[in-house]
Structures are given as C-alpha cells and as structure tokens.
CSV table of C-alpha atoms and ligand atoms in Angstrom, one decimal:
chain,number,residue,atom,x,y,z
U,24,MET,CA,19.8,-13.2,-7.6
U,25,SER,CA,22.4,-11.7,-9.8
U,26,ASP,CA,22.1,-8.1,-8.9
U,27,SER,CA,25.0,-5.8,-9.4
U,28,GLN,CA,26.3,-2.4,-8.6
U,29,THR,CA,26.9,-0.3,-11.8
U,30,SER,CA,28.4,3.1,-11.4
U,31,SER,CA,27.5,4.7,-8.1
U,32,HIS,CA,23.8,3.8,-8.0
U,33,PRO,CA,22.7,0.2,-7.4
U,34,ILE,CA,20.7,-1.5,-10.1
U,35,TRP,CA,18.7,-4.8,-9.8
U,36,THR,CA,19.9,-6.5,-13.0
U,37,ASN,CA,17.6,-9.4,-12.3
U,38,ARG,CA,14.3,-8.2,-13.7
U,39,TRP,CA,12.3,-10.2,-11.1
U,40,THR,CA,13.9,-8.4,-8.2
U,41,TYR,CA,12.3,-5.1,-9.3
U,42,ILE,CA,8.9,-6.8,-9.7
U,43,LEU,CA,9.1,-8.6,-6.3
U,44,ALA,CA,10.3,-5.6,-4.4
U,45,THR,CA,7.6,-3.4,-5.9
U,46,THR,CA,4.9,-6.0,-5.4
U,47,GLY,CA,6.2,-6.4,-1.8
U,48,ALA,CA,5.8,-2.6,-1.3
U,49,ALA,CA,2.4,-2.6,-2.9
U,50,VAL,CA,0.9,-5.7,-1.2
U,51,GLY,CA,0.5,-5.1,2.5
U,52,LEU,CA,-1.9,-4.1,5.2
U,53,GLY,CA,-3.6,-1.9,2.6
U,54,ASN,CA,-4.9,-5.0,0.7
U,55,ILE,CA,-5.7,-7.3,3.6
U,56,TRP,CA,-6.6,-5.0,6.4
U,57,LYS,CA,-7.6,-1.6,5.0
U,58,PHE,CA,-9.4,-2.4,1.8
U,59,PRO,CA,-12.0,-4.7,3.4
U,60,TYR,CA,-12.8,-2.3,6.2
U,61,ILE,CA,-13.1,0.8,4.1
U,62,ALA,CA,-15.2,-1.1,1.5
U,63,GLY,CA,-17.3,-2.2,4.5
U,64,GLU,CA,-17.7,1.3,5.9
U,65,ASN,CA,-18.5,2.8,2.5
U,66,GLY,CA,-21.3,0.4,1.6
U,67,GLY,CA,-19.5,-2.1,-0.6
U,68,GLY,CA,-20.3,-2.5,-4.4
U,69,ALA,CA,-20.3,1.1,-5.6
U,70,PHE,CA,-17.2,1.9,-3.6
U,71,VAL,CA,-15.4,-1.2,-4.9
U,72,LEU,CA,-16.2,-0.2,-8.5
U,73,MET,CA,-14.9,3.4,-7.9
U,74,TYR,CA,-11.8,1.9,-6.4
U,75,LEU,CA,-11.2,-0.3,-9.5
U,76,LEU,CA,-11.9,2.7,-11.8
U,77,CYS,CA,-9.3,4.8,-9.9
U,78,ILE,CA,-6.7,2.0,-10.1
U,79,LEU,CA,-7.2,1.9,-13.9
U,80,LEU,CA,-7.6,5.5,-14.8
U,81,LEU,CA,-5.5,7.2,-12.1
U,82,GLY,CA,-3.3,4.6,-10.4
U,83,LEU,CA,-1.8,2.7,-13.4
U,84,PRO,CA,-1.0,5.7,-15.5
U,85,ILE,CA,0.7,7.5,-12.5
U,86,LEU,CA,2.5,4.2,-11.6
U,87,ILE,CA,4.1,4.2,-15.0
U,88,ALA,CA,5.0,7.9,-14.8
U,89,GLU,CA,6.5,7.6,-11.3
U,90,VAL,CA,8.6,4.5,-12.2
U,91,MET,CA,9.9,6.4,-15.2
U,92,LEU,CA,10.9,9.4,-13.1
U,93,GLY,CA,12.9,7.2,-10.8
U,94,ARG,CA,14.6,5.2,-13.5
U,95,LYS,CA,15.5,8.3,-15.4
U,96,GLY,CA,16.7,10.2,-12.3
U,97,ARG,CA,18.6,7.2,-10.7
U,98,ALA,CA,18.4,8.9,-7.3
U,99,ASN,CA,16.2,9.4,-4.2
U,100,PRO,CA,12.9,11.2,-5.0
U,101,VAL,CA,14.1,14.6,-4.1
U,102,HIS,CA,17.3,14.5,-6.2
U,103,ALA,CA,15.6,12.6,-9.0
U,104,MET,CA,13.1,15.4,-9.3
U,105,LEU,CA,15.8,18.0,-9.1
U,106,ALA,CA,17.7,16.3,-11.9
U,107,GLN,CA,14.6,15.9,-14.1
U,108,ALA,CA,13.5,19.5,-13.6
U,109,LYS,CA,16.9,20.7,-14.6
U,110,ASN,CA,16.9,18.3,-17.6
U,111,ALA,CA,13.6,19.7,-18.8
U,112,GLY,CA,14.6,23.3,-18.0
U,113,VAL,CA,11.8,23.9,-15.6
U,114,SER,CA,11.6,25.1,-12.0
U,115,LYS,CA,13.6,23.3,-9.2
U,116,GLY,CA,10.4,23.7,-7.2
U,117,TRP,CA,9.2,20.4,-8.6
U,118,SER,CA,11.4,18.7,-6.1
U,119,PHE,CA,8.6,19.5,-3.7
U,120,ILE,CA,7.0,16.3,-4.9
U,121,GLY,CA,10.0,14.4,-3.4
U,122,ILE,CA,10.0,16.3,-0.1
U,123,MET,CA,6.3,15.9,0.4
U,124,GLY,CA,6.7,12.2,-0.4
U,125,VAL,CA,9.4,11.7,2.3
U,126,ALA,CA,7.1,13.3,4.8
U,127,ALA,CA,4.1,11.3,3.7
U,128,GLY,CA,6.0,8.0,4.1
U,129,ILE,CA,7.1,8.9,7.7
U,130,MET,CA,3.5,9.9,8.5
U,131,ILE,CA,2.0,6.7,7.1
U,132,LEU,CA,4.5,4.6,9.1
U,133,MET,CA,3.3,6.4,12.2
U,134,TYR,CA,0.1,4.4,12.2
U,135,TYR,CA,1.0,1.6,9.8
U,136,SER,CA,3.4,0.1,12.3
U,137,VAL,CA,0.6,0.2,15.0
U,138,VAL,CA,-1.6,-2.0,12.8
U,139,ALA,CA,1.4,-4.2,12.0
U,140,GLY,CA,1.7,-4.6,15.7
U,141,TRP,CA,-1.9,-5.8,15.9
U,142,SER,CA,-1.0,-8.4,13.4
U,143,LEU,CA,1.9,-9.5,15.6
U,144,GLU,CA,-0.5,-9.7,18.6
U,145,TYR,CA,-2.6,-12.1,16.5
U,146,VAL,CA,0.4,-14.2,15.7
U,147,PHE,CA,0.8,-14.6,19.4
U,148,GLN,CA,-2.9,-15.2,20.1
U,149,SER,CA,-3.0,-17.8,17.3
U,150,ALA,CA,0.1,-19.6,18.5
U,151,THR,CA,-1.2,-19.8,22.0
U,152,SER,CA,-4.7,-21.0,20.8
U,153,ASN,CA,-6.2,-18.0,22.6
U,154,TYR,CA,-9.3,-17.8,20.5
U,155,MET,CA,-9.7,-21.5,19.6
U,156,GLY,CA,-13.2,-22.9,20.4
U,157,LYS,CA,-14.7,-19.7,21.6
U,158,THR,CA,-18.0,-18.4,20.2
U,159,PRO,CA,-17.8,-15.9,17.3
U,160,THR,CA,-19.1,-13.1,19.6
U,161,ASP,CA,-16.4,-13.7,22.2
U,162,VAL,CA,-13.7,-13.9,19.5
U,163,ALA,CA,-14.8,-10.6,18.0
U,164,ALA,CA,-15.0,-9.0,21.4
U,165,GLY,CA,-11.4,-10.0,22.0
U,166,PHE,CA,-10.2,-7.3,19.6
U,167,GLY,CA,-12.0,-4.7,21.6
U,168,VAL,CA,-10.2,-5.8,24.8
U,169,PHE,CA,-6.9,-5.7,23.0
U,170,ALA,CA,-7.7,-2.2,21.5
U,171,GLU,CA,-7.9,-0.9,25.0
U,172,ASP,CA,-4.6,-2.4,26.1
U,173,THR,CA,-2.2,0.3,25.2
U,174,THR,CA,0.8,-1.3,26.9
U,175,ARG,CA,0.5,-4.4,24.8
U,176,GLN,CA,0.1,-2.4,21.6
U,177,LEU,CA,3.2,-0.3,22.6
U,178,ILE,CA,5.3,-3.5,22.9
U,179,TRP,CA,4.3,-4.8,19.4
U,180,HIS,CA,4.6,-1.4,17.8
U,181,SER,CA,8.1,-1.0,19.2
U,182,LEU,CA,9.1,-4.4,18.1
U,183,PHE,CA,7.8,-3.8,14.6
U,184,ILE,CA,9.6,-0.5,14.2
U,185,SER,CA,12.8,-2.0,15.5
U,186,VAL,CA,12.7,-4.8,12.9
U,187,THR,CA,11.9,-2.4,10.1
U,188,ALA,CA,14.8,-0.2,11.2
U,189,PHE,CA,17.2,-3.1,11.5
U,190,ILE,CA,16.5,-4.4,8.0
U,191,VAL,CA,16.6,-0.9,6.4
U,192,GLY,CA,19.7,-0.1,8.4
U,193,LEU,CA,21.5,-3.1,7.0
U,194,GLY,CA,20.6,-1.8,3.6
U,195,VAL,CA,19.3,-5.1,2.5
U,196,THR,CA,16.8,-4.5,-0.2
U,197,ARG,CA,17.8,-7.8,-1.7
U,198,GLY,CA,17.2,-9.7,1.5
U,199,ILE,CA,13.7,-8.5,1.4
U,200,GLY,CA,13.4,-9.2,-2.3
U,201,ASN,CA,14.3,-12.8,-1.7
U,202,ALA,CA,12.1,-13.2,1.3
U,203,VAL,CA,9.1,-11.7,-0.5
U,204,ASN,CA,9.9,-14.0,-3.4
U,205,ILE,CA,9.2,-17.1,-1.2
U,206,LEU,CA,6.6,-15.6,1.1
U,207,MET,CA,4.2,-13.8,-1.2
U,208,PRO,CA,3.2,-17.0,-3.0
U,209,ILE,CA,2.5,-18.7,0.3
U,210,LEU,CA,0.4,-15.7,1.5
U,211,PHE,CA,-1.5,-15.9,-1.8
U,212,LEU,CA,-2.2,-19.7,-1.2
U,213,LEU,CA,-3.3,-19.1,2.3
U,214,LEU,CA,-5.7,-16.4,1.2
U,215,LEU,CA,-7.1,-18.8,-1.4
U,216,MET,CA,-7.5,-21.3,1.4
U,217,LEU,CA,-9.4,-18.8,3.5
U,218,LEU,CA,-11.6,-18.0,0.5
U,219,TRP,CA,-12.4,-21.7,0.3
U,220,TYR,CA,-13.3,-21.7,3.9
U,221,ALA,CA,-15.5,-18.6,3.5
U,222,TYR,CA,-17.2,-20.3,0.6
U,223,GLN,CA,-17.9,-23.4,2.7
U,224,ASN,CA,-18.8,-21.8,6.0
U,225,GLY,CA,-19.7,-18.2,5.3
U,226,GLU,CA,-22.6,-16.5,3.6
U,227,PHE,CA,-20.7,-16.4,0.4
U,228,MET,CA,-23.3,-15.0,-2.0
U,229,ARG,CA,-24.3,-12.3,0.5
U,230,GLY,CA,-20.6,-11.4,0.7
U,231,LEU,CA,-20.2,-11.3,-3.1
U,232,THR,CA,-23.4,-9.2,-3.5
U,233,PHE,CA,-22.2,-6.8,-0.9
U,234,MET,CA,-18.9,-6.4,-2.7
U,235,PHE,CA,-20.0,-6.3,-6.3
U,236,SER,CA,-23.5,-5.0,-6.6
U,237,ALA,CA,-23.2,-1.3,-7.0
U,238,ASP,CA,-25.8,0.9,-5.3
U,239,PHE,CA,-24.7,4.4,-6.3
U,240,SER,CA,-27.0,6.2,-3.9
U,241,LYS,CA,-24.6,5.1,-1.2
U,242,LEU,CA,-21.7,7.0,-2.8
U,243,THR,CA,-20.8,10.3,-1.3
U,244,GLY,CA,-18.0,12.8,-2.1
U,245,GLN,CA,-16.2,11.5,0.9
U,246,SER,CA,-16.4,7.8,-0.2
U,247,LEU,CA,-15.2,8.8,-3.6
U,248,LEU,CA,-12.2,10.5,-2.0
U,249,THR,CA,-11.6,7.4,0.1
U,250,ALA,CA,-11.7,5.2,-3.0
U,251,MET,CA,-9.2,7.4,-4.8
U,252,GLY,CA,-6.9,7.7,-1.8
U,253,HIS,CA,-6.9,4.0,-1.4
U,254,ALA,CA,-6.0,3.4,-5.0
U,255,PHE,CA,-2.9,5.5,-4.4
U,256,PHE,CA,-2.2,3.9,-1.0
U,257,THR,CA,-2.4,0.3,-2.2
U,258,LEU,CA,-0.2,0.9,-5.2
U,259,SER,CA,2.3,2.9,-2.9
U,260,LEU,CA,1.9,5.8,-5.3
U,261,GLY,CA,2.6,9.5,-5.1
U,262,MET,CA,5.3,9.6,-2.3
U,263,GLY,CA,8.5,8.3,-3.8
U,264,THR,CA,8.5,4.6,-2.9
U,265,ILE,CA,7.9,3.8,-6.5
U,266,MET,CA,10.4,6.4,-7.6
U,267,VAL,CA,13.2,5.0,-5.4
U,268,TYR,CA,12.5,1.4,-6.5
U,269,GLY,CA,12.3,2.6,-10.1
U,270,SER,CA,15.7,4.1,-9.7
U,271,TYR,CA,17.0,0.5,-9.1
U,272,MET,CA,15.3,-0.9,-12.2
U,273,PRO,CA,17.4,-2.2,-15.1
U,274,GLU,CA,17.5,-0.1,-18.3
U,275,ASN,CA,16.1,-2.8,-20.6
U,276,GLN,CA,13.1,-3.7,-18.5
U,277,SER,CA,9.7,-2.5,-19.8
U,278,ILE,CA,8.1,0.0,-17.4
U,279,PRO,CA,4.5,-0.5,-18.6
U,280,GLY,CA,4.8,-4.3,-18.6
U,281,ALA,CA,6.2,-4.4,-15.0
U,282,SER,CA,3.6,-1.8,-13.8
U,283,VAL,CA,0.7,-3.8,-15.2
U,284,THR,CA,1.9,-6.9,-13.4
U,285,VAL,CA,2.3,-5.1,-10.1
U,286,ALA,CA,-1.1,-3.4,-10.3
U,287,PHE,CA,-2.8,-6.6,-11.3
U,288,LEU,CA,-1.4,-8.7,-8.5
U,289,ASP,CA,-2.1,-6.0,-5.9
U,290,THR,CA,-5.7,-5.6,-7.0
U,291,LEU,CA,-6.2,-9.4,-7.2
U,292,ILE,CA,-5.0,-9.8,-3.6
U,293,ALA,CA,-7.3,-7.1,-2.3
U,294,LEU,CA,-10.4,-8.5,-4.0
U,295,ILE,CA,-9.6,-12.0,-2.7
U,296,ALA,CA,-9.2,-10.7,0.8
U,297,GLY,CA,-12.6,-9.0,0.5
U,298,MET,CA,-14.3,-12.1,-0.8
U,299,ALA,CA,-12.8,-14.1,2.0
U,300,ILE,CA,-13.8,-11.7,4.7
U,301,PHE,CA,-17.3,-10.4,4.0
U,302,PRO,CA,-19.0,-13.9,3.9
U,303,LEU,CA,-17.5,-14.5,7.3
U,304,VAL,CA,-18.6,-11.1,8.5
U,305,PHE,CA,-22.2,-11.8,7.6
U,306,ALA,CA,-22.2,-15.4,8.8
U,307,SER,CA,-21.1,-14.3,12.3
U,308,GLY,CA,-23.6,-11.4,12.4
U,309,LEU,CA,-20.9,-8.8,12.5
U,310,ALA,CA,-21.3,-5.4,10.7
U,311,PRO,CA,-19.2,-4.8,7.6
U,312,GLY,CA,-18.9,-1.1,8.7
U,313,SER,CA,-17.3,-1.9,12.0
U,314,GLY,CA,-14.1,-0.1,11.2
U,315,PRO,CA,-10.3,-0.8,11.5
U,316,GLY,CA,-10.8,-3.9,13.7
U,317,LEU,CA,-12.7,-5.8,11.0
U,318,LEU,CA,-9.9,-8.1,9.9
U,319,PHE,CA,-8.9,-9.0,13.4
U,320,GLU,CA,-12.5,-9.7,14.4
U,321,THR,CA,-13.4,-11.9,11.5
U,322,LEU,CA,-10.4,-14.0,10.7
U,323,PRO,CA,-9.9,-15.5,14.2
U,324,ILE,CA,-13.6,-16.4,14.0
U,325,ALA,CA,-12.8,-18.5,10.9
U,326,PHE,CA,-9.7,-20.1,12.5
U,327,SER,CA,-11.4,-20.7,15.8
U,328,ASP,CA,-13.5,-23.6,14.6
U,329,MET,CA,-11.4,-24.8,11.8
U,330,TRP,CA,-9.3,-27.9,11.8
U,331,GLY,CA,-5.7,-26.9,12.6
U,332,GLY,CA,-7.0,-23.3,13.1
U,333,ALA,CA,-4.3,-22.4,15.6
U,334,PHE,CA,-1.6,-23.5,13.1
U,335,PHE,CA,-3.1,-21.8,10.1
U,336,GLY,CA,-3.9,-18.7,12.1
U,337,THR,CA,-0.4,-18.4,13.2
U,338,GLY,CA,1.0,-18.9,9.7
U,339,PHE,CA,-1.5,-16.5,8.3
U,340,PHE,CA,-0.8,-13.6,10.7
U,341,ILE,CA,3.0,-14.2,10.3
U,342,LEU,CA,2.6,-13.7,6.6
U,343,VAL,CA,0.4,-10.6,7.1
U,344,SER,CA,3.2,-9.2,9.3
U,345,ILE,CA,5.8,-10.0,6.7
U,346,ALA,CA,3.7,-8.3,4.0
U,347,ALA,CA,3.5,-5.3,6.3
U,348,LEU,CA,7.3,-5.4,6.7
U,349,SER,CA,8.1,-5.3,3.0
U,350,SER,CA,5.8,-2.3,2.8
U,351,SER,CA,7.1,-0.5,5.9
U,352,ILE,CA,10.6,-0.7,4.5
U,353,SER,CA,9.5,1.0,1.3
U,354,LEU,CA,7.8,3.7,3.4
U,355,ILE,CA,11.0,4.8,5.1
U,356,GLU,CA,13.5,4.1,2.4
U,357,PRO,CA,12.9,7.3,0.4
U,358,GLY,CA,13.7,9.5,3.4
U,359,ILE,CA,16.8,7.5,4.2
U,360,ALA,CA,18.1,7.6,0.7
U,361,TRP,CA,17.6,11.3,0.7
U,362,LEU,CA,19.3,12.0,4.0
U,363,GLU,CA,22.2,9.8,2.9
U,364,LYS,CA,22.7,11.9,-0.2
U,365,LEU,CA,22.8,14.9,2.1
U,366,GLY,CA,25.8,13.4,3.9
U,367,ILE,CA,24.2,11.7,6.9
U,368,THR,CA,25.3,8.1,7.5
U,369,ARG,CA,22.7,5.4,6.7
U,370,ILE,CA,22.7,4.3,10.3
U,371,ALA,CA,22.1,7.7,11.7
U,372,ALA,CA,19.4,8.4,9.2
U,373,THR,CA,17.7,5.1,10.0
U,374,VAL,CA,17.8,5.6,13.7
U,375,GLY,CA,16.6,9.2,13.5
U,376,LEU,CA,13.6,8.5,11.2
U,377,ALA,CA,12.7,5.3,13.0
U,378,LEU,CA,12.6,7.2,16.3
U,379,LEU,CA,10.3,9.8,14.7
U,380,CYS,CA,8.0,7.1,13.4
U,381,TRP,CA,8.0,5.4,16.8
U,382,LEU,CA,7.0,8.6,18.6
U,383,GLY,CA,4.2,9.1,16.1
U,384,GLY,CA,3.1,5.5,16.6
U,385,VAL,CA,2.9,6.1,20.4
U,386,ALA,CA,0.6,9.0,19.7
U,387,SER,CA,-1.5,6.9,17.4
U,388,ILE,CA,-1.9,4.2,20.0
U,389,PHE,CA,-3.1,6.6,22.7
U,390,SER,CA,-5.3,8.7,20.4
U,391,SER,CA,-7.5,7.3,17.6
U,392,GLU,CA,-7.9,10.9,16.5
U,393,VAL,CA,-4.2,11.1,15.7
U,394,PHE,CA,-4.4,7.7,14.0
U,395,ASP,CA,-7.3,8.7,11.8
U,396,THR,CA,-5.9,12.1,11.0
U,397,LEU,CA,-2.5,10.7,9.9
U,398,ASP,CA,-4.4,8.2,7.7
U,399,PHE,CA,-6.8,10.8,6.3
U,400,ILE,CA,-4.2,13.5,5.5
U,401,THR,CA,-1.7,11.1,3.9
U,402,ALA,CA,-3.9,8.7,1.9
U,403,ASN,CA,-6.6,11.2,0.9
U,404,ILE,CA,-4.6,14.4,0.4
U,405,MET,CA,-0.8,14.0,0.2
U,406,LEU,CA,-0.7,10.9,-2.1
U,407,PRO,CA,-3.3,12.0,-4.6
U,408,LEU,CA,-1.7,15.5,-4.7
U,409,GLY,CA,1.8,13.9,-5.2
U,410,GLY,CA,0.3,11.8,-8.0
U,411,LEU,CA,-1.4,14.8,-9.6
U,412,LEU,CA,1.9,16.7,-9.6
U,413,ILE,CA,3.7,13.7,-11.1
U,414,ALA,CA,1.1,13.4,-13.9
U,415,ILE,CA,1.4,17.1,-14.7
U,416,PHE,CA,5.2,17.0,-14.6
U,417,VAL,CA,5.5,14.0,-16.8
U,418,GLY,CA,2.6,14.8,-19.1
U,419,TRP,CA,3.2,18.5,-19.5
U,420,ARG,CA,6.7,19.4,-18.5
U,421,LEU,CA,9.1,16.6,-19.6
U,422,GLY,CA,8.2,16.6,-23.3
U,423,TYR,CA,7.0,13.7,-25.5
U,424,THR,CA,10.4,12.6,-26.9
U,425,ARG,CA,12.1,12.3,-23.5
U,426,VAL,CA,9.2,10.3,-22.1
U,427,ARG,CA,8.9,8.1,-25.1
U,428,LYS,CA,12.6,7.2,-24.9
U,429,GLU,CA,12.2,6.0,-21.3
U,430,VAL,CA,8.8,4.2,-21.6
U,431,THR,CA,9.7,1.2,-23.8
U,432,GLY,CA,8.3,-2.2,-24.5
U,433,VAL,CA,5.0,-0.9,-25.9
U,434,ASN,CA,4.1,0.2,-29.4
U,435,ASN,CA,3.3,3.8,-30.3
U,436,GLY,CA,-0.4,3.2,-30.2
U,437,LEU,CA,-0.4,2.0,-26.6
U,438,PHE,CA,2.1,4.6,-25.6
U,439,ASN,CA,-0.1,7.3,-26.9
U,440,VAL,CA,-3.1,6.0,-25.1
U,441,TRP,CA,-1.2,6.1,-21.9
U,442,PHE,CA,0.2,9.5,-22.5
U,443,VAL,CA,-3.2,11.0,-23.4
U,444,VAL,CA,-4.8,9.5,-20.3
U,445,LEU,CA,-1.9,10.8,-18.2
U,446,ARG,CA,-2.1,14.3,-19.6
U,447,PHE,CA,-5.9,14.7,-19.5
U,448,ILE,CA,-8.0,12.0,-17.8
U,449,THR,CA,-5.7,11.4,-14.8
U,450,PRO,CA,-5.3,15.1,-13.6
U,451,ILE,CA,-8.9,15.9,-14.3
U,452,GLY,CA,-10.0,12.8,-12.4
U,453,VAL,CA,-8.0,13.7,-9.3
U,454,ILE,CA,-9.2,17.3,-9.4
U,455,VAL,CA,-12.9,16.3,-9.8
U,456,VAL,CA,-12.7,13.9,-6.8
U,457,PHE,CA,-11.0,16.5,-4.7
U,458,TYR,CA,-13.7,19.0,-5.7
U,459,GLU,CA,-16.6,16.6,-5.0
U,460,SER,CA,-15.3,15.8,-1.6
U,461,ILE,CA,-14.7,19.4,-0.6
U,462,LYS,CA,-18.2,20.3,-1.9
U,463,GLY,CA,-19.5,17.5,0.3
U,464,LEU,CA,-17.7,18.9,3.3
U,465,PHE,CA,-19.4,22.2,3.0
U,466,ALA,CA,-22.8,20.7,2.2
U,467,ALA,CA,-22.6,18.6,5.4
H,525,LIG,N1,1.0,-0.2,-0.4
H,525,LIG,C1,1.2,-0.6,0.9
H,525,LIG,C2,0.0,-1.4,1.4
H,525,LIG,O1,-1.0,-1.5,0.7
H,525,LIG,C3,1.6,0.5,1.9
H,525,LIG,C4,2.7,1.3,1.3
H,525,LIG,C5,4.0,1.0,1.1
H,525,LIG,C6,2.5,2.7,0.8
H,525,LIG,N2,4.7,2.0,0.5
H,525,LIG,C7,3.8,3.1,0.4
H,525,LIG,C8,1.5,3.5,0.8
H,525,LIG,C9,4.0,4.3,-0.2
H,525,LIG,C10,1.6,4.8,0.2
H,525,LIG,C11,2.9,5.2,-0.3
H,525,LIG,O2,-0.1,-1.8,2.5
C-alpha cells in the first residue's frame, strides 16, 4: 500500500487502508460473539429491529460526525477535540469526550481480551480435535468446564494482551491493515459456509423466525438500552477509535461514502453470524438466552459432526481471534496516541496501558460481576454518552459551514438530511433510550 507520511501526522494515502482499518476495528467479537448472545437474551426479532434502527438513526450519523472530527483535528481524540473547540471558539471542556473515550477503550479491553482468549482456547480445542464426534450436549457442556478453569483463561488472556501490545508497540497500523485485507474476506467466506451448514443441518426457519419476527411485548427499557449500546459498540463509536482512524484518512476521501461502507459490512456480518448460529442453537436443543457462552457452545457442535470439522473449526476460530485482534488494537490506540503526545514514549505508553488492561482482565476472569459491569458501563453508558456529545458538538457547536467543508462527496440535499438527523433525531433518540431504561430500573 502506498501510504505516506505528510507533515507530522501520518496519512493513509491509499483510500482502502482507511476502509480496511476501520472495518477491522468495527468487525470483531461484537459481531460474532456478542450480537448473537444479546439478541438471544433479549428475545430476538424486536431486539434485532431496534438494533438496526439504532445503527441507521444513531450509529451512522454519529459515525460520520466522529470521522469528521478526527480528520479535521488530525490528532489523538483529546487533542483533536481541544483543537476543534478552540477553532469553534467554545469551551475546552469538550475534550472530555476524548478523555472519557480513552478510559472506555481501556475498560472494554479489560474483558474483550478475556473473550478473545476463549477464542484462542477453541483454536486449540479444534486443532486437537477435542470436541470431534462428541454429542451436542457434551460439546456444549465443554464450555462450562472451561469457564471454570481460571488458569487456562489466564494463559490465553495474557497471550492475547501480549500480542496486542506487541503489534501496537511496533506502531504497525499498516501491518494490521494488510492482514485484515486478506483475512476479512476469508472470515466472510467461512461465515457463509457456516450459514450453509446451518441451513442444511439446523432448524433454519425457526432461527430466522426468532431473529426477524418482532414481538414488541418482549421489549423492555433495558433491552432497548442494550440494542443502542450495541449499535455503538459494534461500530466502535463514541470513544475515539473512529476519531483516531479518521485522523489518518486522506483529505480527498468521502467521509459519508466510507462510513456507509463500513456500517453496511459490519451489520451484514453480524446478521450472518446470527443466521448461522440460531438454527444450530435450536437444532441442538440449546437455549438462545444462555449468555456469553453461546458462540462457543454452538459452533463446536456444528464442527463436531462436519466433514473436516477440526480443520474448519481451527480456521474459523483463528479468524475470529484475528478479527478480535484488529479490534483490540483500535481500543488501545487512542490512549497510546494521547500519551505519546504528552511526551511519553510509545513503548512506555504501550507497556503501561497493556499492564492495566491485563490486570483488569484478571479481575474479569475471576469475577463475572466485574466482567458484566465493565461491559454494561462502557457499552450502555460511556459509548452512547460519548456519541451524544459528539452529535451535539458537531451539530450545534461547530457551525454549518465548517462541517459542510469537511463532509464532502455528497450533494447538499443528502448532506442536509444527515445534518438535520444529527442535530435532532440522534440526540433525542439517545436521550429517549436513556430515559426509558432509567424509568425501567425504578419501576422494577
Ligand atoms: N467494534 C468492535 C467489535 O465489534 C469492538 C471495538 C473496537 C470497539 N474498537 C472499539 C467498541 C471502540 C467500542 C469502541 O468487536
């Protein structure tokens, strides 16, 4: 890739690098592990519909706004926000968005890397044919045994954090860009293969019905909040990942065009993962609401009686691990870029933040309460709050002309639609969901 360094801040002059890196950040455990299990826990159809609505009305508009802030600021999230606030003549306090984002990224990685470790465990189990030929019940029970084995989880978690730190420490965003370039299409093909398998061997129609027939009586304030939080989580929004990557985006690339591409790919992959998993869940008599283990209980069942299952299983979990890696890098990069700007060396910043994440991960392994709390606070509160503030800042503080100059590649009509949605619908949407879920908490 012909990327170059212009002035002091790196720019990806090849337009595909930006798309790939951002897609790599967006597509991860959120799509393949988290989406199916939270859709399962929240009753399916109505939840999926709310999630899609949140992507369209909240996620995509904020995605465009966050990329714009990064590209205009050409710096880490904290300094990009400082520069923008100064530019628009408003309070420096807006840089809080960047600081909260750095914190959220670290907190997410504190449990994300534990789940990535589970994925590594299943690379190992697949490669050693551990679950091959066993009954579905035994395969599913295997995850329960592993979930109790803290030592094993500790080893995989440590390995995953080390690899993340190693790559980030090298400063190779391009290495990841290129890897993702080759690996994401393979992951996509393997998912399609799994979908085919689920179609042949699973209760396919039952799976589809579960995912797409909406029964709104099942929708609570809490599930609405989960749907919104996940829209932010899966698009990597509201915490600076997108801002940092946007700061490496070339000037002549269209922000709305690139954003639509990334949001579309991300959503497609989540939906395919769901359509592959639920038919298998029903066919093996598992419960869709069984929680975080869902992916690791169902996929091995599929592989266990499939021709070449050990081989495909190994390949599949390797790719899930890589998808997790390209996301974990994007979770820690905003903090590192910020510390670097404050005068700390990249190596020291990486080691320090990675150690912090490792410690948090250890806590997540030993306490599911810590795990759940980190997940809840980040996805359901910090990311939507960050997104809300971004929408308000870009919609109400920067000014039409400044924003219009940066958001190019669309005609005035489309631009205006986006801007109006960002100013009114997006903030109101986030606030309404927050309100509904708090109301629910008190009613309960
Ligand atoms: N989007 C990724 C996933 O779905 C996770 C992720 C990466 C993320 N960077 C982020 C989530 C920034 C929130 C914010 O797995």
